[in-house]
Short mmCIF file of C-alpha atoms in Angstrom, two decimals:
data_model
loop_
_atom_site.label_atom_id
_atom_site.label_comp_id
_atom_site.label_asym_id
_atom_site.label_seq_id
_atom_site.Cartn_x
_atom_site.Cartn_y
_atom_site.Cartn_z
CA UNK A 1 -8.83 26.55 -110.57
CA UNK A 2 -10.56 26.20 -107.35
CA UNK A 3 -10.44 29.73 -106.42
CA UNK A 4 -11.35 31.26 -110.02
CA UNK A 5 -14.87 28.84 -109.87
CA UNK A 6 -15.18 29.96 -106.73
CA UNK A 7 -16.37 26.94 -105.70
CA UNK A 8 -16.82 28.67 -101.64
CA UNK A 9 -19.59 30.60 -102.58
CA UNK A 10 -21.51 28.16 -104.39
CA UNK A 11 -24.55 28.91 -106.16
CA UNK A 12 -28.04 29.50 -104.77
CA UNK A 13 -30.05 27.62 -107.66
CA UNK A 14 -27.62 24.48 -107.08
CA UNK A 15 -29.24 21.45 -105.92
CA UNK A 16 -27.81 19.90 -102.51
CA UNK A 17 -25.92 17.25 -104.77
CA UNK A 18 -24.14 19.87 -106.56
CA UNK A 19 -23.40 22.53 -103.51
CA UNK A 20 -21.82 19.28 -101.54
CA UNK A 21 -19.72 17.98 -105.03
CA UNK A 22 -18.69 21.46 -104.68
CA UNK A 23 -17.61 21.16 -101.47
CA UNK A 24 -15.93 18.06 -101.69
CA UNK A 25 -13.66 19.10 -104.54
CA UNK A 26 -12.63 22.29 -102.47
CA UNK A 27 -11.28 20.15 -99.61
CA UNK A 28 -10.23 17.69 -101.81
CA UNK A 29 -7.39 20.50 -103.54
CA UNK A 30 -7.28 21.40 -100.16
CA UNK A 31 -5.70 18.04 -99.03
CA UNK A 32 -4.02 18.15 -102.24
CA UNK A 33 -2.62 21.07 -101.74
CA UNK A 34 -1.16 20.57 -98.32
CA UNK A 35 0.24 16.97 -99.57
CA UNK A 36 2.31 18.84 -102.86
CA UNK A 37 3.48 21.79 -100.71
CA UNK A 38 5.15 19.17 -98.51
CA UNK A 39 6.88 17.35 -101.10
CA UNK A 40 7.92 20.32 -103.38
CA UNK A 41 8.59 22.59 -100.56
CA UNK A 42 5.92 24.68 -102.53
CA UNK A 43 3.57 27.54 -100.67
CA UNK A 44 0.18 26.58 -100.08
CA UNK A 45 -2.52 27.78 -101.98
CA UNK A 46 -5.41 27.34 -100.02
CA UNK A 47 -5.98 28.24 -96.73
CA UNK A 48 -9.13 27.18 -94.15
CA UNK A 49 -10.52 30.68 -92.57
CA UNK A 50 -14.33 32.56 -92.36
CA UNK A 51 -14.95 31.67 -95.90
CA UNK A 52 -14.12 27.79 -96.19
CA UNK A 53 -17.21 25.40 -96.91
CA UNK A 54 -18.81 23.20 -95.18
CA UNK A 55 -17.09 20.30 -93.89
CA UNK A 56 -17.79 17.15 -96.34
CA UNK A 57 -21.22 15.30 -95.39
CA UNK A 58 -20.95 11.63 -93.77
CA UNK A 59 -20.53 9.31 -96.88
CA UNK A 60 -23.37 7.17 -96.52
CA UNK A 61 -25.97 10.48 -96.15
CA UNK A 62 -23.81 12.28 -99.25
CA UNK A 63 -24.67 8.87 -101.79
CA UNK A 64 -28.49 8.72 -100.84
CA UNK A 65 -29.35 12.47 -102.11
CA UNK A 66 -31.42 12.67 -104.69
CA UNK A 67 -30.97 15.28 -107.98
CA UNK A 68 -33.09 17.95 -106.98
CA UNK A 69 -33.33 17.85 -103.14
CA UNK A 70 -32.34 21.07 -101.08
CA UNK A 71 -29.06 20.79 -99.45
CA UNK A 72 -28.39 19.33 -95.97
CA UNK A 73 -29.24 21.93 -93.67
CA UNK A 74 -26.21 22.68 -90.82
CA UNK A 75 -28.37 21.14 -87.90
CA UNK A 76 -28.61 17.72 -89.26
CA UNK A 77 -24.61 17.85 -90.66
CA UNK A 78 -22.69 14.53 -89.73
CA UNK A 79 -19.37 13.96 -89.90
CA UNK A 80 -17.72 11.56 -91.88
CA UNK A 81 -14.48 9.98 -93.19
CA UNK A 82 -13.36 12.65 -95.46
CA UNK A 83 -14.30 15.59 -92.96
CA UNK A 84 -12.17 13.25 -90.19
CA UNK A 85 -9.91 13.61 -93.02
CA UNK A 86 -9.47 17.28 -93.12
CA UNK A 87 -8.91 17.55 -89.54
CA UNK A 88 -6.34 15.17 -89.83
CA UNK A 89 -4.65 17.05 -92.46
CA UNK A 90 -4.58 20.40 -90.24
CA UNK A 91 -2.16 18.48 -87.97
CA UNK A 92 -0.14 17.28 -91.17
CA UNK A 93 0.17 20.91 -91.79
CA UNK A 94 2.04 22.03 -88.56
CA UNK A 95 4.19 18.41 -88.85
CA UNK A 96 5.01 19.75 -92.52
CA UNK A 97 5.77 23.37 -90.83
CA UNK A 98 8.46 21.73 -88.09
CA UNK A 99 10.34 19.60 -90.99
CA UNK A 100 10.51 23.13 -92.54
CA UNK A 101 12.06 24.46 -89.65
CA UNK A 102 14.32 21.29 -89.21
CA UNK A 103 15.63 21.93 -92.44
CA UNK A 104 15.97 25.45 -92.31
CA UNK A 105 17.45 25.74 -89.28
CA UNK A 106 21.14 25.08 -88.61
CA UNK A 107 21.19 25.33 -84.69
CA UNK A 108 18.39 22.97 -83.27
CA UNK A 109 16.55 24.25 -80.41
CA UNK A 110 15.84 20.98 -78.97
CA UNK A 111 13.15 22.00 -76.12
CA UNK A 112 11.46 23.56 -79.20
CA UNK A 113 11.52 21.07 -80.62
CA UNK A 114 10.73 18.44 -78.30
CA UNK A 115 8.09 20.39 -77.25
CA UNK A 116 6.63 20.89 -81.18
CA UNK A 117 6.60 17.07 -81.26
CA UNK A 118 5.01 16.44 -78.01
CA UNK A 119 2.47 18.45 -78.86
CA UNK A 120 1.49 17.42 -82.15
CA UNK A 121 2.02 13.41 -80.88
CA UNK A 122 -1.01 14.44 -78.00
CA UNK A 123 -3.35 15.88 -80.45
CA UNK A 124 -2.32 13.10 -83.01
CA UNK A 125 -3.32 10.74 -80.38
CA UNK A 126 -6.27 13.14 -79.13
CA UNK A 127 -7.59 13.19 -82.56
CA UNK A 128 -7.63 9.53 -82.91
CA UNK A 129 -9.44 9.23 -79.14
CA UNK A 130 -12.28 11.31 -80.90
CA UNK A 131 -13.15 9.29 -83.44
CA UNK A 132 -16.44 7.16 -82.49
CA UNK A 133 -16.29 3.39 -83.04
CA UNK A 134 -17.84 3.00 -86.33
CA UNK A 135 -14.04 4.64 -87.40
CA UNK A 136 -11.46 2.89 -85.24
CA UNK A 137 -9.63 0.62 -87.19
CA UNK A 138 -11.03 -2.85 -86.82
CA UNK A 139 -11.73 -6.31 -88.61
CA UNK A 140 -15.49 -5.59 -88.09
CA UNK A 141 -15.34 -2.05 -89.28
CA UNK A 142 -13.12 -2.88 -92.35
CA UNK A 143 -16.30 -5.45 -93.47
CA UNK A 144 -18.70 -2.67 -92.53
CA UNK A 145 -17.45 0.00 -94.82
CA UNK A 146 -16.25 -2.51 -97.33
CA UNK A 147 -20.18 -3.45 -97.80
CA UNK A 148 -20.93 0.09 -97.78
CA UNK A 149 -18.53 1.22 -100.50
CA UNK A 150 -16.52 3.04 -98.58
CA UNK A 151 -13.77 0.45 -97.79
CA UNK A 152 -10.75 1.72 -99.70
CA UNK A 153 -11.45 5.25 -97.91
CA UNK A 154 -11.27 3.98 -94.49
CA UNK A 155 -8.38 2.30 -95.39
CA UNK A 156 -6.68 5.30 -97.12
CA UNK A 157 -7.71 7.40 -93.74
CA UNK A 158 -6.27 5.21 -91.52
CA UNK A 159 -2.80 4.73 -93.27
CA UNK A 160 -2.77 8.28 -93.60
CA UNK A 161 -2.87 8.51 -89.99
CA UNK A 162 0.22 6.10 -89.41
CA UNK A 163 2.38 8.16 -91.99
CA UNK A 164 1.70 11.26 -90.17
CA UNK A 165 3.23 9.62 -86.93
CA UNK A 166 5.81 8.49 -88.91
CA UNK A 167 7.37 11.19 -90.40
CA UNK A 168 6.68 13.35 -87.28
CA UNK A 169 9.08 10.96 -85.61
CA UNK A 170 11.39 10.04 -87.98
CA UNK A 171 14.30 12.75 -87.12
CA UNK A 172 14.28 10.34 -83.85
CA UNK A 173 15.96 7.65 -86.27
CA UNK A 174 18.91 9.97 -87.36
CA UNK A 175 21.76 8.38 -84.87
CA UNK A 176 23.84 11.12 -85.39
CA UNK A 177 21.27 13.20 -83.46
CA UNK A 178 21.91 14.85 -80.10
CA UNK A 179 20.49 12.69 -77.13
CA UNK A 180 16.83 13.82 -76.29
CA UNK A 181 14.79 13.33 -73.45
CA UNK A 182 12.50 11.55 -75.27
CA UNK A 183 14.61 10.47 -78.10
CA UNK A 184 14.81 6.97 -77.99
CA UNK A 185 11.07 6.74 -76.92
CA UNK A 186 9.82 9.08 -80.21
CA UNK A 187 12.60 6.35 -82.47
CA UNK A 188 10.28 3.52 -80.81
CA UNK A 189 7.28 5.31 -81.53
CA UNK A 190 8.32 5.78 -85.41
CA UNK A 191 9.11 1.99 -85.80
CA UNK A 192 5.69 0.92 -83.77
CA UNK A 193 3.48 2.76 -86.42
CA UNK A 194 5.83 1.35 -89.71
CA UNK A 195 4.50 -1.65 -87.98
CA UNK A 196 1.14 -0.78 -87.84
CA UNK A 197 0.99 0.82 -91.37
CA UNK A 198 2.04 -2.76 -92.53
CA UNK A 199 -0.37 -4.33 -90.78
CA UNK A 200 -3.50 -2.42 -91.93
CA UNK A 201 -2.07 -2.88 -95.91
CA UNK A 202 -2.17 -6.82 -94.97
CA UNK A 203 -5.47 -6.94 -93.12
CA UNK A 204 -7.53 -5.31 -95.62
CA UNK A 205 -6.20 -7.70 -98.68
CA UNK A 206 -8.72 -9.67 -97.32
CA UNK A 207 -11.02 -7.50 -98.46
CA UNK A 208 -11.05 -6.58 -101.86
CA UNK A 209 -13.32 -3.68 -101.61
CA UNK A 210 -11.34 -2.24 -98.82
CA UNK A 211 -7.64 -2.79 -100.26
CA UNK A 212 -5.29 0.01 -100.85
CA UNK A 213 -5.12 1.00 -104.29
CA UNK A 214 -4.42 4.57 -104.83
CA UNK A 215 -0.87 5.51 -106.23
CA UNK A 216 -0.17 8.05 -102.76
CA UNK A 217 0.28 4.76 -100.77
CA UNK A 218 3.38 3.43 -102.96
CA UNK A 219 5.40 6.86 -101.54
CA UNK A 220 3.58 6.06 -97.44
CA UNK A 221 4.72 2.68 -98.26
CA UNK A 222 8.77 3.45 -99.15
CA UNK A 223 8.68 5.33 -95.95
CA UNK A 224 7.09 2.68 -93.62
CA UNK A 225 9.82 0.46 -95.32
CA UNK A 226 13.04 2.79 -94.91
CA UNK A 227 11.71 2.65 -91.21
CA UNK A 228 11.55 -1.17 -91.20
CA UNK A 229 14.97 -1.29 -92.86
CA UNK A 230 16.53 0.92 -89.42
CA UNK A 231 15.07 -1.44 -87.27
CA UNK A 232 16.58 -4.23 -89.42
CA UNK A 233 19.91 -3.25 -89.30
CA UNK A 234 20.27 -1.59 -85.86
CA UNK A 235 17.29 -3.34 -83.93
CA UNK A 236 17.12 -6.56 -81.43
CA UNK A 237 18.08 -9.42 -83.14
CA UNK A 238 14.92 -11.37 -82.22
CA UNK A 239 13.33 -8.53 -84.34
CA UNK A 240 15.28 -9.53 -87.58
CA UNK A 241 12.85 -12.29 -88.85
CA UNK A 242 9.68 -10.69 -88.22
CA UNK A 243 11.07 -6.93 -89.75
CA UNK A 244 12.31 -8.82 -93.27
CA UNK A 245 8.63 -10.72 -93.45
CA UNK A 246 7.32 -6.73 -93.34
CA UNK A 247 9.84 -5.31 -95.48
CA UNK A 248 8.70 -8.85 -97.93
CA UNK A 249 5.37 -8.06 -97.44
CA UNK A 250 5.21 -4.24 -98.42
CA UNK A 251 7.42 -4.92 -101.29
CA UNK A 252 4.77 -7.67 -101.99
CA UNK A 253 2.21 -4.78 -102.14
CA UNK A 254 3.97 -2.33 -104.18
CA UNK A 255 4.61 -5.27 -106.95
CA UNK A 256 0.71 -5.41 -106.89
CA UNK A 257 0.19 -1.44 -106.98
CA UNK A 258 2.64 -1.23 -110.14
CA UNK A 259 -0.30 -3.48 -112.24
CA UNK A 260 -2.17 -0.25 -111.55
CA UNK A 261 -0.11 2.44 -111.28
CA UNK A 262 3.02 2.03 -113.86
CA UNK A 263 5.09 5.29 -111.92
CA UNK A 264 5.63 2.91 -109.13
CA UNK A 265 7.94 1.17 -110.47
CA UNK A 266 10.06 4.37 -110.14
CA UNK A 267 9.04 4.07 -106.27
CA UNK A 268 9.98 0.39 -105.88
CA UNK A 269 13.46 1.25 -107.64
CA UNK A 270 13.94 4.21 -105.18
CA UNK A 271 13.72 1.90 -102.47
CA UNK A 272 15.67 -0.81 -103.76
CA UNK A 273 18.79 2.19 -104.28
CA UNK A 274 18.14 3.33 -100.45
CA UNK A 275 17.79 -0.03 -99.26
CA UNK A 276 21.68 -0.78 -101.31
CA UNK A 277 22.79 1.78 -100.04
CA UNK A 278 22.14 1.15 -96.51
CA UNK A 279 22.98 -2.65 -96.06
CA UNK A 280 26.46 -1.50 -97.86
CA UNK A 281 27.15 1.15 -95.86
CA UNK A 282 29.64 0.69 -93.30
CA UNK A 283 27.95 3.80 -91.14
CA UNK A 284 25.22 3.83 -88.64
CA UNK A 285 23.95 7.17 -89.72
CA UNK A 286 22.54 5.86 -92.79
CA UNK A 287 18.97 7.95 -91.72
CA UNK A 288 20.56 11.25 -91.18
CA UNK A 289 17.81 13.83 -91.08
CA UNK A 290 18.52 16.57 -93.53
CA UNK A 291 16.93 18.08 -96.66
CA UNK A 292 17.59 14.89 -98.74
CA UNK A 293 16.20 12.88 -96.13
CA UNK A 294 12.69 14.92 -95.61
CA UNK A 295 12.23 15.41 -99.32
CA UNK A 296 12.13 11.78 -99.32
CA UNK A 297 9.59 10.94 -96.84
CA UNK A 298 7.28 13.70 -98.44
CA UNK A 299 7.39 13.40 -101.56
#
């Protein structure tokens, strides 16, 4: 639908208001887009090149245009959450593109592959080095956009950015896997951000405007889980108490989500099967990595 309004082009009697709703909703099936071909193992539809719009316009700047003012001219463009967003979900795409290959493949090239990750884990971490300090995730800056009305979007962006570590990492927990170089570093690295993607869903409870609401985060909130469960059953026992208050505390939040969102009930009883399944299985290699395992932390 996107394509046949061609929403790209826009329209030269459209007020700034309308060129940059425009724009939004392109990137917006954009992100869409990439997030369904992932699951579904679906092609992608749309694809950024010469004649992609504008980036989305800093939040704040977008809500105080007025019907009838020209657009935003280039030269005084600022970036913003949802723009952060699409650069974010550029790297998703080549994460999404090595799972493909993962699953595809039946002989591993493990320097490729180590190599794909440590790639995408700089950039990941590049990426987050670029954003200025009104962005990084914070106390102060959850209050600031929570005042501003864009609360539940920082929040959403910021999550977003701990799934994409995990699932970029999450072959690493497969303990059938060959022994990398960095192996056992990339596992750590995987549990470290199910950590952190707990911590920002309790943090922001304490601020209602800012709290994680949309459906997307049941399904980033399974994963972060099935990650907390590995390092429940195979991690330091001095670990045990604190990984069961997480796994309590997301399943805490998912209970809440399902007053909202019905389908997540579905979610919660996928997780409760997975998590059964584990704790009675008399394997280690309860997260082996195969087409099962990536259609589950995608879709």
């Amino acid at each position: 639908m996107a394509q046949m309004l061609d929403l790209v082009s826009g329209n030269e009697v459209d007020d700034g208001i309308t060129k940059e709703i425009k724009r939004r909703i392109w990137w917006t099936c954009f992100i869409v887009d990439v997030w369904s071909s992932g699951g579904g193992s679906l092609a992608r539809q749309l694809q950024v090149g010469e004649n992609q719009p504008r980036l989305p316009l800093e939040e704040i700047t977008f809500l105080e245009l007025q019907p009838g003012e020209k657009d935003i001219p280039d030269i005084s463009w600022k970036a913003g959450i949802w723009s952060h967003m699409v650069g974010m979900i550029e790297l998703y795409k080549e994460i999404q593109d090595l799972l493909r290959y993962l699953v595809a493949t039946t002989q591993w090239d493990e320097e490729f592959i180590e190599n794909t990750v440590h790639g995408l884990a700089a950039r990941l971490l590049a990426f987050e080095g670029r954003l200025g300090p009104e962005l990084v995730f914070s106390a102060e800056n959850i209050a600031r956009h929570a005042r501003r009305g864009t609360g539940r979007l920082f929040t959403g962006f910021h999550l977003g950015y701990q799934y994409y570590y995990m699932v970029l990492f999450y072959q690493y927990l497969d303990k059938s896997r060959p022994s990398t170089r960095n192996g056992a570093a990339y596992a750590e690295q995987c549990k470290l951000h199910a950590r952190r993607f707990c911590d920002i869903l309790r943090i922001v409870r304490e601020w209602p405007e800012a709290e994680a609401l949309h459906n997307i985060n049941a399904h980033i909130t399974i994963v972060s889980s099935s990650v907390l469960l590995h390092n429940y059953m195979f991690g330091d026992v001095s670990e045990l108490a604190d990984t069961q208050a997480r796994l309590e505390s997301n399943l805490e939040y998912m209970v809440k989500l399902q007053r909202y969102w019905p389908s997540v009930e579905l979610m919660i009883n996928r997780l409760n099967v997975f998590l059964r399944s584990c704790v009675r299985s008399g394997s280690n290699n309860t997260h082996r990595f195969d087409k099962w395992m990536v259609k589950f932390s995608q879709e």
